[in-house]
Amino acid sequence: LLTHTSAIFDPITFNHEHNEQLQSAVENRKKIYLYSKRFVDVLFSLIIVLLILSWLLPLLAILLKLDSRGPVFFKQKRTGYRGKVFNCFKLRTMQVNKDANDLQASLNDPRITRMGKFLRTSNLDELPQFINVLMGDMSIVGPRPHMIRDSQDFSELFPGYYNRYLVKPGITGLAQINGFRGPTPNTRSVYKRLQWDLYYVEHVNLGMDLRIILLTAL
């Protein structure tokens, strides 16, 4: 439930690189929440890795190799917590190409393989990011990490964009369960995701995290 005291209802939030209301919310967050969030991240990720990825990844790897040439995994530099760059892991969904780190996938993108289309539609290509969670670069819930090029472009549209990195990026988040996922074809799609991401930054709690995980699974 959105509260109208939130920073996202102030246009200044999107026009300034630093927002005191958001920073204050992050700095005043109780440590018990941070410890609980990390516990949930590690617990859920271990369950996924041991019970699902242990058999599913080898199967998907075989199908990927049969479908197209190239590596099974795709490693990409993305913007993370406090702007720190990290290697984000995915299953490869495209033919190997020189534009993979600069050009977003588009509708009917010819670079996407047949297996890649299935992986993207089912979101199975994101499963290796549970390894990123275990490594501490990501959380299960948080704003999605974007390519460095996209982060730069979006911050030119909205200088307050980097406030979304006041928390760790996530595999899923408020924007995703509200229908904003996949490519960002226009300014509105970037703005709506940013609204949900900044609301999460300001108001996140353990109950919200667990609800987002449940709704994502459903």
PDB file of C-alpha atoms in Angstrom:
ATOM      1  CA  LEU A   1       0.000   0.000   0.000  1.00  0.00           C
ATOM      2  CA  LEU A   2       1.565   3.272  -1.132  1.00  0.00           C
ATOM      3  CA  THR A   3       1.796   6.038   1.444  1.00  0.00           C
ATOM      4  CA  HIS A   4       1.678   9.617   0.194  1.00  0.00           C
ATOM      5  CA  THR A   5       4.424  10.643   2.589  1.00  0.00           C
ATOM      6  CA  SER A   6       6.833   8.641   0.437  1.00  0.00           C
ATOM      7  CA  ALA A   7       9.690  10.376  -1.335  1.00  0.00           C
ATOM      8  CA  ILE A   8       8.419   9.096  -4.693  1.00  0.00           C
ATOM      9  CA  PHE A   9       5.589  11.633  -4.612  1.00  0.00           C
ATOM     10  CA  ASP A  10       8.098  14.488  -4.625  1.00  0.00           C
ATOM     11  CA  PRO A  11       9.329  15.264  -8.184  1.00  0.00           C
ATOM     12  CA  ILE A  12      12.651  16.403  -6.684  1.00  0.00           C
ATOM     13  CA  THR A  13      13.369  12.749  -5.868  1.00  0.00           C
ATOM     14  CA  PHE A  14      13.834  11.978  -9.545  1.00  0.00           C
ATOM     15  CA  ASN A  15      15.691  15.171 -10.420  1.00  0.00           C
ATOM     16  CA  HIS A  16      18.465  15.122  -7.792  1.00  0.00           C
ATOM     17  CA  GLU A  17      21.291  12.638  -7.466  1.00  0.00           C
ATOM     18  CA  HIS A  18      20.994  12.450  -3.667  1.00  0.00           C
ATOM     19  CA  ASN A  19      17.765  12.330  -1.676  1.00  0.00           C
ATOM     20  CA  GLU A  20      17.974  12.909   2.089  1.00  0.00           C
ATOM     21  CA  GLN A  21      14.649  11.196   2.819  1.00  0.00           C
ATOM     22  CA  LEU A  22      15.747   7.982   1.108  1.00  0.00           C
ATOM     23  CA  GLN A  23      19.242   8.065   2.598  1.00  0.00           C
ATOM     24  CA  SER A  24      17.804   8.653   6.063  1.00  0.00           C
ATOM     25  CA  ALA A  25      15.443   5.684   5.676  1.00  0.00           C
ATOM     26  CA  VAL A  26      18.378   3.442   4.751  1.00  0.00           C
ATOM     27  CA  GLU A  27      20.693   4.707   7.492  1.00  0.00           C
ATOM     28  CA  ASN A  28      18.008   4.329  10.187  1.00  0.00           C
ATOM     29  CA  ARG A  29      17.045   0.794   9.185  1.00  0.00           C
ATOM     30  CA  LYS A  30      17.365  -1.572  12.124  1.00  0.00           C
ATOM     31  CA  LYS A  31      20.270  -4.008  12.042  1.00  0.00           C
ATOM     32  CA  ILE A  32      17.940  -6.873  12.962  1.00  0.00           C
ATOM     33  CA  TYR A  33      16.278  -6.426   9.559  1.00  0.00           C
ATOM     34  CA  LEU A  34      19.618  -6.472   7.733  1.00  0.00           C
ATOM     35  CA  TYR A  35      20.712  -9.637   9.551  1.00  0.00           C
ATOM     36  CA  SER A  36      17.310 -11.261   8.922  1.00  0.00           C
ATOM     37  CA  LYS A  37      17.410 -10.334   5.241  1.00  0.00           C
ATOM     38  CA  ARG A  38      20.859 -11.873   4.813  1.00  0.00           C
ATOM     39  CA  PHE A  39      19.713 -15.009   6.639  1.00  0.00           C
ATOM     40  CA  VAL A  40      16.702 -15.350   4.321  1.00  0.00           C
ATOM     41  CA  ASP A  41      18.936 -14.730   1.284  1.00  0.00           C
ATOM     42  CA  VAL A  42      21.399 -17.448   2.250  1.00  0.00           C
ATOM     43  CA  LEU A  43      18.721 -19.933   3.354  1.00  0.00           C
ATOM     44  CA  PHE A  44      16.553 -19.590   0.238  1.00  0.00           C
ATOM     45  CA  SER A  45      19.573 -19.560  -2.091  1.00  0.00           C
ATOM     46  CA  LEU A  46      21.037 -22.716  -0.561  1.00  0.00           C
ATOM     47  CA  ILE A  47      17.687 -24.468  -0.932  1.00  0.00           C
ATOM     48  CA  ILE A  48      17.427 -23.413  -4.589  1.00  0.00           C
ATOM     49  CA  VAL A  49      21.042 -24.325  -5.388  1.00  0.00           C
ATOM     50  CA  LEU A  50      20.970 -27.720  -3.656  1.00  0.00           C
ATOM     51  CA  LEU A  51      17.452 -28.881  -4.530  1.00  0.00           C
ATOM     52  CA  ILE A  52      16.908 -27.319  -7.958  1.00  0.00           C
ATOM     53  CA  LEU A  53      20.055 -25.985  -9.629  1.00  0.00           C
ATOM     54  CA  SER A  54      22.027 -29.150  -8.824  1.00  0.00           C
ATOM     55  CA  TRP A  55      19.985 -31.099 -11.414  1.00  0.00           C
ATOM     56  CA  LEU A  56      18.316 -28.393 -13.515  1.00  0.00           C
ATOM     57  CA  LEU A  57      21.469 -26.514 -14.568  1.00  0.00           C
ATOM     58  CA  PRO A  58      23.160 -29.601 -16.097  1.00  0.00           C
ATOM     59  CA  LEU A  59      19.956 -30.320 -18.038  1.00  0.00           C
ATOM     60  CA  LEU A  60      19.639 -26.754 -19.303  1.00  0.00           C
ATOM     61  CA  ALA A  61      23.352 -26.731 -20.159  1.00  0.00           C
ATOM     62  CA  ILE A  62      22.907 -29.736 -22.448  1.00  0.00           C
ATOM     63  CA  LEU A  63      19.896 -28.143 -24.166  1.00  0.00           C
ATOM     64  CA  LEU A  64      21.793 -24.877 -24.627  1.00  0.00           C
ATOM     65  CA  LYS A  65      24.760 -26.646 -26.195  1.00  0.00           C
ATOM     66  CA  LEU A  66      22.484 -28.594 -28.557  1.00  0.00           C
ATOM     67  CA  ASP A  67      20.670 -25.405 -29.590  1.00  0.00           C
ATOM     68  CA  SER A  68      23.588 -23.054 -30.329  1.00  0.00           C
ATOM     69  CA  ARG A  69      27.312 -22.559 -30.074  1.00  0.00           C
ATOM     70  CA  GLY A  70      28.810 -20.645 -27.179  1.00  0.00           C
ATOM     71  CA  PRO A  71      29.251 -20.842 -23.414  1.00  0.00           C
ATOM     72  CA  VAL A  72      26.463 -22.014 -21.119  1.00  0.00           C
ATOM     73  CA  PHE A  73      26.818 -19.083 -18.755  1.00  0.00           C
ATOM     74  CA  PHE A  74      26.845 -15.383 -19.568  1.00  0.00           C
ATOM     75  CA  LYS A  75      28.762 -13.075 -17.238  1.00  0.00           C
ATOM     76  CA  GLN A  76      27.995  -9.371 -17.433  1.00  0.00           C
ATOM     77  CA  LYS A  77      29.241  -6.307 -15.549  1.00  0.00           C
ATOM     78  CA  ARG A  78      26.325  -4.670 -13.750  1.00  0.00           C
ATOM     79  CA  THR A  79      25.802  -1.853 -11.300  1.00  0.00           C
ATOM     80  CA  GLY A  80      25.381  -3.008  -7.710  1.00  0.00           C
ATOM     81  CA  TYR A  81      25.159  -1.757  -4.133  1.00  0.00           C
ATOM     82  CA  ARG A  82      26.316   1.863  -3.780  1.00  0.00           C
ATOM     83  CA  GLY A  83      27.306   1.846  -7.445  1.00  0.00           C
ATOM     84  CA  LYS A  84      29.860  -0.948  -7.099  1.00  0.00           C
ATOM     85  CA  VAL A  85      30.275  -2.973 -10.291  1.00  0.00           C
ATOM     86  CA  PHE A  86      29.982  -6.773 -10.041  1.00  0.00           C
ATOM     87  CA  ASN A  87      29.789  -9.785 -12.357  1.00  0.00           C
ATOM     88  CA  CYS A  88      26.165 -10.860 -12.754  1.00  0.00           C
ATOM     89  CA  PHE A  89      25.627 -14.483 -13.836  1.00  0.00           C
ATOM     90  CA  LYS A  90      22.945 -15.673 -16.249  1.00  0.00           C
ATOM     91  CA  LEU A  91      22.348 -18.541 -18.615  1.00  0.00           C
ATOM     92  CA  ARG A  92      23.232 -17.474 -22.149  1.00  0.00           C
ATOM     93  CA  THR A  93      20.117 -16.662 -24.192  1.00  0.00           C
ATOM     94  CA  MET A  94      21.710 -15.077 -27.262  1.00  0.00           C
ATOM     95  CA  GLN A  95      24.116 -15.934 -30.003  1.00  0.00           C
ATOM     96  CA  VAL A  96      27.565 -14.690 -29.008  1.00  0.00           C
ATOM     97  CA  ASN A  97      27.665 -11.053 -30.195  1.00  0.00           C
ATOM     98  CA  LYS A  98      29.721  -7.897 -29.682  1.00  0.00           C
ATOM     99  CA  ASP A  99      26.717  -5.806 -28.544  1.00  0.00           C
ATOM    100  CA  ALA A 100      25.700  -8.034 -25.609  1.00  0.00           C
ATOM    101  CA  ASN A 101      26.995  -5.597 -22.973  1.00  0.00           C
ATOM    102  CA  ASP A 102      25.626  -2.409 -24.553  1.00  0.00           C
ATOM    103  CA  LEU A 103      22.392  -3.193 -26.364  1.00  0.00           C
ATOM    104  CA  GLN A 104      19.247  -4.332 -24.560  1.00  0.00           C
ATOM    105  CA  ALA A 105      17.311  -7.265 -25.941  1.00  0.00           C
ATOM    106  CA  SER A 106      14.252  -6.132 -27.890  1.00  0.00           C
ATOM    107  CA  LEU A 107      11.036  -7.793 -28.999  1.00  0.00           C
ATOM    108  CA  ASN A 108      11.840 -10.479 -31.597  1.00  0.00           C
ATOM    109  CA  ASP A 109      15.552  -9.739 -31.209  1.00  0.00           C
ATOM    110  CA  PRO A 110      17.360 -11.895 -33.838  1.00  0.00           C
ATOM    111  CA  ARG A 111      20.242 -12.474 -31.402  1.00  0.00           C
ATOM    112  CA  ILE A 112      18.013 -14.533 -29.093  1.00  0.00           C
ATOM    113  CA  THR A 113      18.233 -18.285 -29.673  1.00  0.00           C
ATOM    114  CA  ARG A 114      15.288 -20.699 -29.606  1.00  0.00           C
ATOM    115  CA  MET A 115      16.378 -22.012 -26.215  1.00  0.00           C
ATOM    116  CA  GLY A 116      17.064 -18.451 -25.119  1.00  0.00           C
ATOM    117  CA  LYS A 117      13.484 -17.421 -25.872  1.00  0.00           C
ATOM    118  CA  PHE A 118      12.209 -20.190 -23.617  1.00  0.00           C
ATOM    119  CA  LEU A 119      14.664 -19.262 -20.852  1.00  0.00           C
ATOM    120  CA  ARG A 120      13.684 -15.587 -20.991  1.00  0.00           C
ATOM    121  CA  THR A 121       9.946 -16.305 -21.046  1.00  0.00           C
ATOM    122  CA  SER A 122      10.250 -18.626 -18.047  1.00  0.00           C
ATOM    123  CA  ASN A 123      12.902 -16.474 -16.326  1.00  0.00           C
ATOM    124  CA  LEU A 124      15.044 -19.585 -15.904  1.00  0.00           C
ATOM    125  CA  ASP A 125      17.979 -17.633 -17.346  1.00  0.00           C
ATOM    126  CA  GLU A 126      18.116 -15.714 -14.039  1.00  0.00           C
ATOM    127  CA  LEU A 127      18.623 -18.812 -11.851  1.00  0.00           C
ATOM    128  CA  PRO A 128      22.453 -18.534 -11.668  1.00  0.00           C
ATOM    129  CA  GLN A 129      21.964 -15.232  -9.830  1.00  0.00           C
ATOM    130  CA  PHE A 130      21.280 -17.233  -6.686  1.00  0.00           C
ATOM    131  CA  ILE A 131      25.055 -17.757  -6.774  1.00  0.00           C
ATOM    132  CA  ASN A 132      25.434 -13.957  -6.812  1.00  0.00           C
ATOM    133  CA  VAL A 133      23.200 -13.864  -3.729  1.00  0.00           C
ATOM    134  CA  LEU A 134      25.383 -16.385  -1.894  1.00  0.00           C
ATOM    135  CA  MET A 135      28.458 -14.337  -2.839  1.00  0.00           C
ATOM    136  CA  GLY A 136      26.826 -11.241  -1.311  1.00  0.00           C
ATOM    137  CA  ASP A 137      26.657  -9.152  -4.495  1.00  0.00           C
ATOM    138  CA  MET A 138      22.873  -9.417  -4.676  1.00  0.00           C
ATOM    139  CA  SER A 139      19.833 -10.100  -2.551  1.00  0.00           C
ATOM    140  CA  ILE A 140      16.834 -12.193  -3.539  1.00  0.00           C
ATOM    141  CA  VAL A 141      14.674  -9.051  -3.332  1.00  0.00           C
ATOM    142  CA  GLY A 142      15.768  -5.604  -4.448  1.00  0.00           C
ATOM    143  CA  PRO A 143      15.909  -3.323  -7.502  1.00  0.00           C
ATOM    144  CA  ARG A 144      17.063  -5.239 -10.573  1.00  0.00           C
ATOM    145  CA  PRO A 145      20.724  -4.627 -11.465  1.00  0.00           C
ATOM    146  CA  HIS A 146      21.112  -3.087 -14.894  1.00  0.00           C
ATOM    147  CA  MET A 147      23.891  -3.090 -17.454  1.00  0.00           C
ATOM    148  CA  ILE A 148      26.402  -0.313 -16.842  1.00  0.00           C
ATOM    149  CA  ARG A 149      25.370   1.320 -20.131  1.00  0.00           C
ATOM    150  CA  ASP A 150      21.706   1.294 -19.100  1.00  0.00           C
ATOM    151  CA  SER A 151      22.521   2.711 -15.668  1.00  0.00           C
ATOM    152  CA  GLN A 152      24.343   5.596 -17.325  1.00  0.00           C
ATOM    153  CA  ASP A 153      21.532   6.231 -19.812  1.00  0.00           C
ATOM    154  CA  PHE A 154      18.762   6.042 -17.195  1.00  0.00           C
ATOM    155  CA  SER A 155      20.624   8.379 -14.840  1.00  0.00           C
ATOM    156  CA  GLU A 156      20.711  10.975 -17.625  1.00  0.00           C
ATOM    157  CA  LEU A 157      16.918  10.743 -17.870  1.00  0.00           C
ATOM    158  CA  PHE A 158      16.447  10.782 -14.080  1.00  0.00           C
ATOM    159  CA  PRO A 159      19.420  12.088 -12.007  1.00  0.00           C
ATOM    160  CA  GLY A 160      17.868  10.421  -8.924  1.00  0.00           C
ATOM    161  CA  TYR A 161      18.211   7.030 -10.569  1.00  0.00           C
ATOM    162  CA  TYR A 162      21.251   5.961  -8.521  1.00  0.00           C
ATOM    163  CA  ASN A 163      19.241   6.225  -5.292  1.00  0.00           C
ATOM    164  CA  ARG A 164      17.913   2.760  -6.162  1.00  0.00           C
ATOM    165  CA  TYR A 165      21.404   1.425  -5.411  1.00  0.00           C
ATOM    166  CA  LEU A 166      21.193   2.485  -1.755  1.00  0.00           C
ATOM    167  CA  VAL A 167      20.224  -1.178  -1.234  1.00  0.00           C
ATOM    168  CA  LYS A 168      21.547  -4.361  -2.814  1.00  0.00           C
ATOM    169  CA  PRO A 169      20.103  -5.246  -6.215  1.00  0.00           C
ATOM    170  CA  GLY A 170      17.813  -8.260  -6.324  1.00  0.00           C
ATOM    171  CA  ILE A 171      16.659 -11.161  -8.456  1.00  0.00           C
ATOM    172  CA  THR A 172      13.108  -9.847  -8.120  1.00  0.00           C
ATOM    173  CA  GLY A 173      11.498  -6.739  -6.684  1.00  0.00           C
ATOM    174  CA  LEU A 174       8.427  -4.532  -6.312  1.00  0.00           C
ATOM    175  CA  ALA A 175       8.654  -3.376  -9.929  1.00  0.00           C
ATOM    176  CA  GLN A 176       8.681  -6.943 -11.225  1.00  0.00           C
ATOM    177  CA  ILE A 177       5.632  -8.171  -9.283  1.00  0.00           C
ATOM    178  CA  ASN A 178       3.771  -5.069 -10.475  1.00  0.00           C
ATOM    179  CA  GLY A 179       4.319  -5.960 -14.119  1.00  0.00           C
ATOM    180  CA  PHE A 180       7.462  -3.998 -14.949  1.00  0.00           C
ATOM    181  CA  ARG A 181      10.019  -6.527 -16.150  1.00  0.00           C
ATOM    182  CA  GLY A 182      11.973  -7.251 -19.302  1.00  0.00           C
ATOM    183  CA  PRO A 183      13.037  -4.557 -21.804  1.00  0.00           C
ATOM    184  CA  THR A 184      12.564  -0.828 -21.126  1.00  0.00           C
ATOM    185  CA  PRO A 185      11.373   0.449 -24.521  1.00  0.00           C
ATOM    186  CA  ASN A 186      10.427   3.978 -23.433  1.00  0.00           C
ATOM    187  CA  THR A 187      10.908   6.636 -20.761  1.00  0.00           C
ATOM    188  CA  ARG A 188       7.648   5.748 -18.998  1.00  0.00           C
ATOM    189  CA  SER A 189       8.775   2.158 -18.403  1.00  0.00           C
ATOM    190  CA  VAL A 190      12.014   3.409 -16.836  1.00  0.00           C
ATOM    191  CA  TYR A 191      10.122   5.930 -14.683  1.00  0.00           C
ATOM    192  CA  LYS A 192       7.545   3.424 -13.384  1.00  0.00           C
ATOM    193  CA  ARG A 193      10.245   0.922 -12.428  1.00  0.00           C
ATOM    194  CA  LEU A 194      12.187   3.664 -10.702  1.00  0.00           C
ATOM    195  CA  GLN A 195       9.090   4.654  -8.713  1.00  0.00           C
ATOM    196  CA  TRP A 196       8.629   1.121  -7.387  1.00  0.00           C
ATOM    197  CA  ASP A 197      12.357   0.685  -6.749  1.00  0.00           C
ATOM    198  CA  LEU A 198      12.635   3.890  -4.725  1.00  0.00           C
ATOM    199  CA  TYR A 199       9.496   3.047  -2.767  1.00  0.00           C
ATOM    200  CA  TYR A 200      11.163  -0.253  -1.861  1.00  0.00           C
ATOM    201  CA  VAL A 201      14.366   1.527  -0.833  1.00  0.00           C
ATOM    202  CA  GLU A 202      12.415   3.736   1.556  1.00  0.00           C
ATOM    203  CA  HIS A 203       9.842   1.329   2.991  1.00  0.00           C
ATOM    204  CA  VAL A 204      11.305  -2.165   2.793  1.00  0.00           C
ATOM    205  CA  ASN A 205      10.776  -4.577   5.686  1.00  0.00           C
ATOM    206  CA  LEU A 206      11.044  -8.334   6.101  1.00  0.00           C
ATOM    207  CA  GLY A 207       7.322  -8.846   5.562  1.00  0.00           C
ATOM    208  CA  MET A 208       7.511  -6.987   2.248  1.00  0.00           C
ATOM    209  CA  ASP A 209      10.493  -9.098   1.171  1.00  0.00           C
ATOM    210  CA  LEU A 210       8.710 -12.362   1.959  1.00  0.00           C
ATOM    211  CA  ARG A 211       5.548 -11.198   0.163  1.00  0.00           C
ATOM    212  CA  ILE A 212       7.557 -10.299  -2.951  1.00  0.00           C
ATOM    213  CA  ILE A 213       9.270 -13.712  -2.908  1.00  0.00           C
ATOM    214  CA  LEU A 214       5.876 -15.461  -2.609  1.00  0.00           C
ATOM    215  CA  LEU A 215       4.254 -13.426  -5.385  1.00  0.00           C
ATOM    216  CA  THR A 216       7.250 -13.982  -7.650  1.00  0.00           C
ATOM    217  CA  ALA A 217       7.047 -17.731  -7.107  1.00  0.00           C
ATOM    218  CA  LEU A 218       3.316 -17.728  -7.816  1.00  0.00           C
TER     219      LEU A 218
END
